[in-house]
Short mmCIF file of C-alpha atoms and ligand atoms in Angstrom, two decimals:
data_model
loop_
_atom_site.label_atom_id
_atom_site.label_comp_id
_atom_site.label_asym_id
_atom_site.label_seq_id
_atom_site.Cartn_x
_atom_site.Cartn_y
_atom_site.Cartn_z
CA UNK A 128 34.56 -4.99 13.37
CA UNK A 129 32.47 -8.16 13.13
CA UNK A 130 29.49 -8.33 15.41
CA UNK A 131 29.11 -11.32 17.74
CA UNK A 132 27.84 -14.43 15.94
CA UNK A 133 24.53 -14.40 17.83
CA UNK A 134 23.67 -11.13 16.11
CA UNK A 135 24.20 -12.52 12.60
CA UNK A 136 20.57 -13.49 12.03
CA UNK A 137 19.33 -10.17 13.31
CA UNK A 138 21.73 -8.32 11.00
CA UNK A 139 20.53 -10.39 8.06
CA UNK A 140 16.96 -9.49 8.95
CA UNK A 141 17.89 -5.80 9.28
CA UNK A 142 19.54 -5.80 5.87
CA UNK A 143 16.60 -7.58 4.25
CA UNK A 144 14.21 -5.10 5.83
CA UNK A 145 16.36 -2.16 4.71
CA UNK A 146 16.51 -3.40 1.12
CA UNK A 147 12.77 -4.14 1.06
CA UNK A 148 12.01 -0.65 2.37
CA UNK A 149 14.27 0.91 -0.25
CA UNK A 150 12.52 -1.02 -3.02
CA UNK A 151 9.15 0.02 -1.59
CA UNK A 152 10.02 3.71 -1.20
CA UNK A 153 12.47 4.25 -4.11
CA UNK A 154 11.40 1.60 -6.62
CA UNK A 155 11.61 0.93 -9.47
CA UNK A 156 15.28 0.83 -8.59
CA UNK A 157 18.38 -0.95 -9.89
CA UNK A 158 20.53 -3.31 -7.81
CA UNK A 159 23.43 -0.88 -8.20
CA UNK A 160 21.41 1.98 -6.70
CA UNK A 161 20.21 -0.31 -3.91
CA UNK A 162 23.84 -1.10 -3.10
CA UNK A 163 24.88 2.54 -2.99
CA UNK A 164 21.83 3.69 -1.00
CA UNK A 165 22.07 0.86 1.53
CA UNK A 166 25.85 0.76 1.78
CA UNK A 167 25.66 -3.01 1.30
CA UNK A 168 27.92 -4.95 -1.07
CA UNK A 169 26.64 -5.83 -4.57
CA UNK A 170 26.91 -9.53 -3.60
CA UNK A 171 24.69 -9.03 -0.54
CA UNK A 172 22.14 -7.07 -2.61
CA UNK A 173 22.20 -9.75 -5.25
CA UNK A 174 21.49 -12.49 -2.69
CA UNK A 175 18.73 -10.61 -0.89
CA UNK A 176 16.93 -9.54 -4.08
CA UNK A 177 17.14 -13.10 -5.50
CA UNK A 178 15.31 -14.31 -2.37
CA UNK A 179 12.66 -11.60 -2.77
CA UNK A 180 12.11 -12.46 -6.42
CA UNK A 181 11.91 -16.20 -5.65
CA UNK A 182 9.20 -15.49 -3.07
CA UNK A 183 7.33 -13.20 -5.52
CA UNK A 184 7.71 -10.23 -3.15
CA UNK A 185 9.67 -8.27 -5.75
CA UNK A 186 9.29 -8.18 -9.54
CA UNK A 187 11.90 -7.37 -12.15
CA UNK A 188 10.73 -4.86 -14.71
CA UNK A 189 11.88 -2.93 -17.79
CA UNK A 190 15.25 -1.33 -18.02
CA UNK A 191 16.44 1.87 -16.40
CA UNK A 192 18.55 4.76 -17.65
CA UNK A 193 21.98 3.58 -18.62
CA UNK A 194 24.96 5.48 -17.27
CA UNK A 195 27.10 3.83 -19.95
CA UNK A 196 27.21 0.12 -20.64
CA UNK A 197 24.30 -2.27 -20.25
CA UNK A 198 20.97 -0.83 -19.08
CA UNK A 199 20.17 -2.10 -15.57
CA UNK A 200 17.10 -4.18 -14.76
CA UNK A 201 14.82 -2.38 -12.30
CA UNK A 202 13.18 -3.91 -9.25
CA UNK A 203 9.83 -3.01 -7.77
CA UNK A 204 7.71 -4.26 -4.91
CA UNK A 205 4.94 -6.64 -5.95
CA UNK A 206 2.09 -4.83 -4.19
CA UNK A 207 -0.10 -7.88 -4.58
CA UNK A 208 2.38 -10.25 -2.95
CA UNK A 209 0.37 -9.95 0.24
CA UNK A 210 -2.78 -8.40 1.63
CA UNK A 211 -3.95 -7.19 5.01
CA UNK A 212 -7.35 -6.59 6.57
CA UNK A 213 -8.09 -3.37 8.46
CA UNK A 214 -11.14 -2.98 10.67
CA UNK A 215 -12.72 -0.04 12.40
CA UNK A 216 -14.91 -1.30 15.21
CA UNK A 217 -17.57 1.30 15.92
CA UNK A 218 -20.53 1.69 18.23
CA UNK A 219 -23.08 0.15 15.85
CA UNK A 220 -21.12 -0.98 12.82
CA UNK A 221 -17.92 -2.67 11.69
CA UNK A 222 -16.12 -1.22 8.67
CA UNK A 223 -13.61 -3.67 7.21
CA UNK A 224 -11.27 -3.26 4.26
CA UNK A 225 -8.74 -5.41 2.47
CA UNK A 226 -5.66 -3.62 1.14
CA UNK A 227 -2.56 -4.54 -0.82
CA UNK A 228 0.99 -3.85 0.39
CA UNK A 229 0.72 -0.29 -0.91
CA UNK A 230 -2.30 0.38 1.35
CA UNK A 231 -4.70 0.55 -1.60
CA UNK A 232 -8.18 -0.53 -0.56
CA UNK A 233 -9.25 -3.35 -2.90
CA UNK A 234 -12.47 -4.22 -1.14
CA UNK A 235 -14.48 -2.92 1.78
CA UNK A 236 -17.74 -3.72 3.48
CA UNK A 237 -19.95 -2.51 6.32
CA UNK A 238 -21.35 -4.99 8.84
CA UNK A 239 -24.07 -4.04 11.33
CA UNK A 240 -23.70 -5.09 14.96
CA UNK A 241 -26.83 -6.66 16.51
CA UNK A 242 -28.31 -3.43 17.86
CA UNK A 243 -31.01 -5.07 20.01
CA UNK A 244 -28.36 -6.87 22.05
CA UNK A 245 -26.21 -3.75 22.26
CA UNK A 246 -29.05 -1.75 23.78
CA UNK A 247 -29.48 -4.05 26.79
CA UNK A 248 -28.41 -2.56 30.12
CA UNK A 249 -24.79 -2.48 31.22
CA UNK A 250 -21.58 -3.08 29.27
CA UNK A 251 -21.85 -4.79 25.89
CA UNK A 252 -20.70 -8.38 26.12
CA UNK A 253 -17.55 -9.13 24.10
CA UNK A 254 -19.23 -12.50 23.37
CA UNK A 255 -21.82 -10.53 21.36
CA UNK A 256 -19.34 -8.36 19.44
CA UNK A 257 -16.38 -10.68 18.77
CA UNK A 258 -18.21 -13.38 16.75
CA UNK A 259 -19.72 -10.67 14.51
CA UNK A 260 -16.24 -9.17 14.13
CA UNK A 261 -14.77 -12.55 13.14
CA UNK A 262 -17.61 -13.10 10.66
CA UNK A 263 -17.08 -9.62 9.14
CA UNK A 264 -13.37 -10.32 8.61
CA UNK A 265 -14.15 -13.77 7.15
CA UNK A 266 -16.55 -12.21 4.65
CA UNK A 267 -14.08 -9.47 3.76
CA UNK A 268 -11.44 -12.06 2.87
CA UNK A 269 -13.87 -14.33 0.99
CA UNK A 270 -15.65 -11.54 -0.92
CA UNK A 271 -12.40 -9.82 -1.91
CA UNK A 272 -11.46 -13.10 -3.64
CA UNK A 273 -7.76 -12.91 -2.77
CA UNK A 274 -5.77 -16.09 -2.19
CA UNK A 275 -6.28 -16.71 1.50
CA UNK A 276 -2.70 -17.62 2.37
CA UNK A 277 -1.58 -14.25 1.03
CA UNK A 278 -3.45 -12.47 3.85
CA UNK A 279 -0.66 -11.50 6.21
CA UNK A 280 -2.35 -9.88 9.18
CA UNK A 281 -5.30 -8.01 10.64
CA UNK A 282 -5.43 -4.56 12.25
CA UNK A 283 -8.28 -3.38 14.48
CA UNK A 284 -8.94 0.27 15.29
CA UNK A 285 -11.13 1.07 18.30
CA UNK A 286 -11.90 4.32 20.11
CA UNK A 287 -10.75 4.43 23.71
CA UNK A 288 -7.76 3.50 25.80
CA UNK A 289 -5.81 0.71 24.13
CA UNK A 290 -2.74 -1.17 25.33
CA UNK A 291 -1.30 -2.04 21.93
CA UNK A 292 1.48 -4.20 23.36
CA UNK A 293 -0.87 -6.45 25.34
CA UNK A 294 -3.47 -6.04 22.54
CA UNK A 295 -6.05 -5.24 25.16
CA UNK A 296 -8.80 -2.67 25.30
CA UNK A 297 -8.27 -0.97 28.68
CA UNK A 298 -11.39 1.14 28.30
CA UNK A 299 -13.97 1.52 25.55
CA UNK A 300 -16.52 4.31 26.01
CA UNK A 301 -18.76 2.73 23.32
CA UNK A 302 -19.04 -0.72 24.83
CA UNK A 303 -18.23 0.00 28.47
CA UNK A 304 -15.36 -2.53 28.19
CA UNK A 305 -12.55 -2.60 30.69
CA UNK A 306 -9.52 -4.85 30.14
CA UNK A 307 -10.97 -6.88 27.29
CA UNK A 308 -8.67 -8.97 25.11
CA UNK A 309 -9.80 -8.21 21.57
CA UNK A 310 -6.93 -9.43 19.40
CA UNK A 311 -6.23 -12.83 20.97
CA UNK A 312 -9.49 -14.61 19.99
CA UNK A 313 -9.12 -13.27 16.43
CA UNK A 314 -5.50 -14.33 16.21
CA UNK A 315 -6.47 -17.85 17.34
CA UNK A 316 -9.34 -18.04 14.84
CA UNK A 317 -7.42 -16.78 11.80
CA UNK A 318 -3.95 -18.00 12.79
CA UNK A 319 -2.60 -14.57 11.80
CA UNK A 320 -0.96 -11.69 13.66
CA UNK A 321 -3.66 -9.30 14.89
CA UNK A 322 -2.89 -5.75 16.04
CA UNK A 323 -5.14 -3.58 18.17
CA UNK A 324 -4.76 0.17 18.14
CA UNK A 325 -6.61 3.30 19.19
CA UNK A 326 -8.56 4.52 16.14
CA UNK A 327 -6.93 7.97 15.98
CA UNK A 328 -3.53 6.30 16.19
CA UNK A 329 -4.40 4.11 13.17
CA UNK A 330 -4.90 7.23 11.03
CA UNK A 331 -1.62 8.66 12.33
CA UNK A 332 0.29 5.46 11.53
CA UNK A 333 -1.31 5.50 8.04
CA UNK A 334 -0.09 9.09 7.49
CA UNK A 335 3.39 8.20 8.74
CA UNK A 336 3.83 5.18 6.46
CA UNK A 337 1.73 6.02 3.41
CA UNK A 338 0.55 9.63 3.64
CA UNK A 339 1.55 13.23 4.17
CA UNK A 340 3.57 12.38 7.28
CA UNK A 341 6.05 10.29 5.32
CA UNK A 342 9.55 11.68 5.99
CA UNK A 343 8.15 14.30 8.40
CA UNK A 344 9.59 14.07 11.91
CA UNK A 345 7.09 16.27 13.78
CA UNK A 346 3.42 16.16 12.90
CA UNK A 347 -0.06 15.91 14.37
CA UNK A 348 -3.18 14.20 13.08
CA UNK A 349 -6.29 15.89 14.49
CA UNK A 350 -9.56 14.01 14.11
CA UNK A 351 -12.88 15.83 14.30
CA UNK A 352 -16.29 14.23 14.26
CA UNK A 353 -18.24 12.46 16.97
CA UNK A 354 -15.20 13.05 19.17
CA UNK A 355 -11.99 15.05 18.86
CA UNK A 356 -8.57 13.43 19.15
CA UNK A 357 -4.94 13.82 18.17
CA UNK A 358 -2.20 11.44 17.05
CA UNK A 359 1.28 12.72 17.81
CA UNK A 360 4.56 12.04 16.00
CA UNK A 361 7.65 13.62 17.59
CA UNK A 362 11.23 13.04 16.46
CA UNK A 363 9.89 10.58 13.87
CA UNK A 364 8.43 8.43 16.64
CA UNK A 365 4.80 7.82 17.37
CA UNK A 366 4.02 9.13 20.88
CA UNK A 367 1.71 7.05 23.08
CA UNK A 368 2.33 8.34 26.60
CA UNK A 369 2.83 6.30 29.77
CA UNK A 370 -0.21 4.01 29.50
CA UNK A 371 -1.19 4.65 25.88
CA UNK A 372 -3.50 7.51 26.78
CA UNK A 373 -1.75 10.35 24.91
CA UNK A 374 -3.98 12.19 22.45
CA UNK A 375 -7.16 12.67 24.49
CA UNK A 376 -7.12 16.14 22.98
CA UNK A 377 -10.94 16.41 23.03
CA UNK A 378 -10.85 16.50 26.83
CA UNK A 379 -8.65 19.52 27.40
CA UNK A 380 -10.69 22.04 29.39
CA UNK A 381 -11.48 25.30 27.59
CA UNK A 382 -14.12 26.60 30.03
CA UNK A 383 -14.39 25.09 33.50
CA UNK A 384 -18.07 26.10 33.72
CA UNK A 385 -18.81 25.06 30.12
CA UNK A 386 -21.20 22.38 28.83
CA UNK A 387 -21.11 18.86 30.26
CA UNK A 388 -18.92 16.43 28.31
CA UNK A 389 -19.52 12.71 27.73
CA UNK A 390 -16.45 12.10 29.93
CA UNK A 391 -18.32 13.57 32.92
CA UNK A 392 -16.30 16.80 33.12
CA UNK A 393 -17.31 20.29 32.01
CA UNK A 394 -16.09 22.56 29.23
CA UNK A 395 -13.99 20.02 27.33
CA UNK A 396 -13.09 20.95 23.73
CA UNK A 397 -15.18 17.98 22.58
CA UNK A 398 -18.25 19.30 24.44
CA UNK A 399 -17.87 22.63 22.63
CA UNK A 400 -16.67 21.80 19.12
CA UNK A 401 -17.44 18.17 18.12
CA UNK A 402 -20.21 17.33 15.65
CA UNK A 403 -22.68 16.31 18.41
CA UNK A 404 -21.84 19.55 20.26
CA UNK A 405 -22.76 21.61 17.17
CA UNK A 406 -26.05 19.69 16.80
CA UNK A 407 -26.80 20.22 20.52
CA UNK A 408 -26.11 23.97 20.23
CA UNK A 409 -28.40 24.19 17.20
CA UNK A 410 -31.24 22.49 19.11
CA UNK A 411 -30.74 24.84 22.07
CA UNK A 412 -30.90 27.90 19.78
CA UNK A 413 -34.06 26.59 18.09
CA UNK A 414 -35.64 26.01 21.53
CA UNK A 415 -34.91 29.66 22.35
CA UNK A 416 -36.85 30.68 19.22
CA UNK A 417 -33.94 31.70 16.99
CA UNK A 418 -34.98 32.16 13.32
CA UNK A 419 -33.29 29.44 11.29
CA UNK A 420 -34.06 26.97 8.54
CA UNK A 421 -32.66 24.30 10.87
CA UNK A 422 -35.92 24.37 12.87
CA UNK A 423 -37.67 22.43 10.09
CA UNK A 424 -35.02 19.75 9.81
CA UNK A 425 -35.73 16.34 11.24
CA UNK A 426 -33.49 14.67 12.14
CA UNK A 427 -31.08 17.53 12.71
CA UNK A 428 -27.58 16.31 11.86
CA UNK A 429 -24.18 17.83 11.17
CA UNK A 430 -24.80 17.13 7.46
CA UNK A 431 -28.02 19.15 7.49
CA UNK A 432 -26.32 21.99 9.38
CA UNK A 433 -23.54 22.11 6.74
CA UNK A 434 -26.16 22.08 3.97
CA UNK A 435 -28.00 24.97 5.66
CA UNK A 436 -24.74 26.92 5.97
CA UNK A 437 -24.19 26.47 2.22
CA UNK A 438 -27.63 27.95 1.60
CA UNK A 439 -26.92 31.00 3.75
CA UNK A 440 -28.43 30.07 7.11
CA UNK A 441 -26.82 32.46 9.61
CA UNK A 442 -27.16 30.24 12.68
CA UNK A 443 -25.66 27.23 10.86
CA UNK A 444 -22.71 29.35 9.73
CA UNK A 445 -22.16 30.80 13.21
CA UNK A 446 -22.25 27.40 14.95
CA UNK A 447 -19.75 25.86 12.51
CA UNK A 448 -17.51 28.93 12.81
CA UNK A 449 -17.64 28.75 16.63
CA UNK A 450 -16.74 25.08 16.51
CA UNK A 451 -13.77 25.87 14.22
CA UNK A 452 -12.71 28.70 16.50
CA UNK A 453 -12.58 26.50 19.62
CA UNK A 454 -10.83 23.78 17.66
CA UNK A 455 -8.25 26.35 16.50
CA UNK A 456 -7.64 27.47 20.11
CA UNK A 457 -7.01 23.85 21.05
CA UNK A 458 -4.72 23.18 18.08
CA UNK A 459 -2.78 26.40 18.79
CA UNK A 460 -2.07 25.05 22.28
CA UNK A 461 -0.75 21.80 20.81
CA UNK A 462 1.43 23.79 18.40
CA UNK A 463 2.84 25.86 21.27
CA UNK A 464 3.74 22.70 23.16
CA UNK A 465 4.97 20.44 20.34
CA UNK A 466 6.05 22.78 17.51
CA UNK A 467 5.02 20.45 14.64
CA UNK A 468 5.94 21.01 10.96
CA UNK A 469 2.59 19.70 9.78
CA UNK A 470 -0.98 19.39 11.08
CA UNK A 471 -3.30 16.98 9.25
CA UNK A 472 -7.02 17.23 10.00
CA UNK A 473 -9.22 14.21 9.30
CA UNK A 474 -12.33 12.45 10.56
CA UNK A 475 -15.96 12.66 9.47
CA UNK A 476 -16.20 16.29 10.68
CA UNK A 477 -14.11 17.53 7.72
CA UNK A 478 -17.32 17.58 5.68
CA UNK A 479 -18.02 20.97 7.31
CA UNK A 480 -15.29 22.37 5.02
CA UNK A 481 -14.39 26.04 5.04
CA UNK A 482 -17.33 26.93 7.33
CA UNK A 483 -15.46 25.23 10.16
CA UNK A 484 -11.83 25.24 9.04
CA UNK A 485 -11.31 28.85 7.91
CA UNK A 486 -12.18 30.03 11.44
CA UNK A 487 -9.93 27.24 12.79
CA UNK A 488 -7.01 28.54 10.71
CA UNK A 489 -7.67 32.10 11.91
CA UNK A 490 -7.72 31.02 15.57
CA UNK A 491 -4.50 29.05 15.09
CA UNK A 492 -2.80 32.12 13.64
CA UNK A 493 -4.10 34.34 16.43
CA UNK A 494 -3.17 32.04 19.31
CA UNK A 495 0.16 30.40 18.46
CA UNK A 496 3.34 31.75 19.95
CA UNK A 497 5.39 34.07 17.80
CA UNK A 498 6.61 32.36 14.63
CA UNK A 499 5.52 28.79 15.42
CA UNK A 500 2.72 28.84 12.84
CA UNK A 501 4.71 30.65 10.11
CA UNK A 502 6.06 27.60 8.32
CA UNK A 503 3.40 25.22 9.49
CA UNK A 504 1.41 23.29 6.87
CA UNK A 505 -2.21 22.49 7.65
CA UNK A 506 -3.85 19.84 5.47
CA UNK A 507 -7.56 19.12 5.68
CA UNK A 508 -7.96 15.57 4.45
CA UNK A 509 -11.28 14.18 3.21
CA UNK A 510 -11.97 11.13 5.25
CA UNK A 511 -14.75 8.59 5.12
CA UNK A 512 -15.32 5.43 7.10
CA UNK A 513 -13.15 3.59 4.61
CA UNK A 514 -10.18 5.79 5.57
CA UNK A 515 -10.45 4.54 9.15
CA UNK A 516 -10.39 0.90 8.03
CA UNK A 517 -7.45 1.65 5.73
CA UNK A 518 -5.73 3.20 8.76
CA UNK A 519 -6.15 -0.03 10.69
CA UNK A 520 -4.69 -1.94 7.72
CA UNK A 521 -1.68 0.41 7.75
CA UNK A 522 -0.94 -0.63 11.34
CA UNK A 523 -0.28 -4.14 10.01
CA UNK A 524 1.66 -2.85 6.98
CA UNK A 525 3.75 -0.64 9.26
CA UNK A 526 4.67 -3.73 11.29
CA UNK A 527 5.53 -5.69 8.13
CA UNK A 528 7.87 -3.01 6.85
CA UNK A 529 9.34 -2.12 10.22
CA UNK A 530 12.96 -3.09 10.71
CA UNK A 531 13.64 -5.84 13.26
CA UNK A 532 15.58 -3.24 15.24
CA UNK A 533 12.65 -0.83 15.36
CA UNK A 534 10.49 -3.74 16.43
CA UNK A 535 12.83 -4.18 19.40
CA UNK A 536 12.75 -0.40 19.87
CA UNK A 537 16.48 -0.34 20.52
CA UNK A 538 18.24 1.85 17.98
CA UNK A 539 17.41 3.39 14.65
CA UNK A 540 17.75 1.39 11.46
CA UNK A 541 21.30 1.22 10.12
CA UNK A 542 22.82 -1.16 7.61
CA UNK A 543 25.65 -3.36 8.80
CA UNK A 544 28.04 -5.07 6.43
CA UNK A 545 28.33 -8.83 6.82
ZN1 ZN B 240 -14.44 15.48 28.19
#
């Protein structure tokens, strides 16, 4: 049955998006295979791919395996047809990266925020941060030397409570911001779409589109470092919660009389197992006179604690193991609630390696409900600052490759013959 005429343009867009996604995920691919995978007619495929080639989005290449007769020409996505900028806005620095359509980082830079102005009393003024952010993005584009009109969008990752639809920061613990429009001034300056997303969510979106979460319907991305968070994908959909606050995993209570957390409550997972928590525990043990090589280290950091653990320091090993244990208890709870197929662990805290994550794995095994951890994959992913910026870039790429239907969040992508 023909759809109403008003839907024709949308259907065309859906089919174009479907074909583009097939070329991206299955390419190099022949037109014949595109037709059979998409259920579209050869004439429709021919028209759509001709448009893509004319706009340099798709390249023809070599010849594929012949199944008898002439060998087919293969099509592949031109990864350099467009570029996006991803930014991680942090407490003191801005990490920005430029990627191609395949999420490969081609250039990245670190820009310092004006610390003197940040340290003044009260919330940090957006008027201080936003011009530096704009300048950092400008320099990223200029220094990467890509053709400017091929930059298709900008993604910003920021810790805190983010309303990604209104592109507003509802609450930033770093800057003390409440209800600050971050994307709008950037969008006006660059005349490009700008997306704002919680930083943990950016890593999760990156895993879903370009990483281990591709084709996985139920997975979690746990981030460990200065804070602890989780990004949640259930039924193939990214889960945000009612006001975008899902994933404040670091603030589940493990001991109601435990140490004070930055959020003002006691005994949060973050207050017991984050990198700053481990450093704090080390300082407390040193103050109590415990024998450890950490006593001589100044400044005492998570890096120095990991180095001491490598060299056999008992306290360093115990503190990292405790942190992994509490983390594992928390992750086991998430597994019991959500039953994921895959857990990916990222964030700067992964540098603690097996000292932290072997105990985490043991605690997960010990505390998950019967059978839920049996077929579960746990991947510890090395992650630097650049990975966060790449994550923010993937938010833009995800939007570019999303079907128009998914953008409307109505029904799942399905090809319709026209
Ligand atoms: Zn807390």
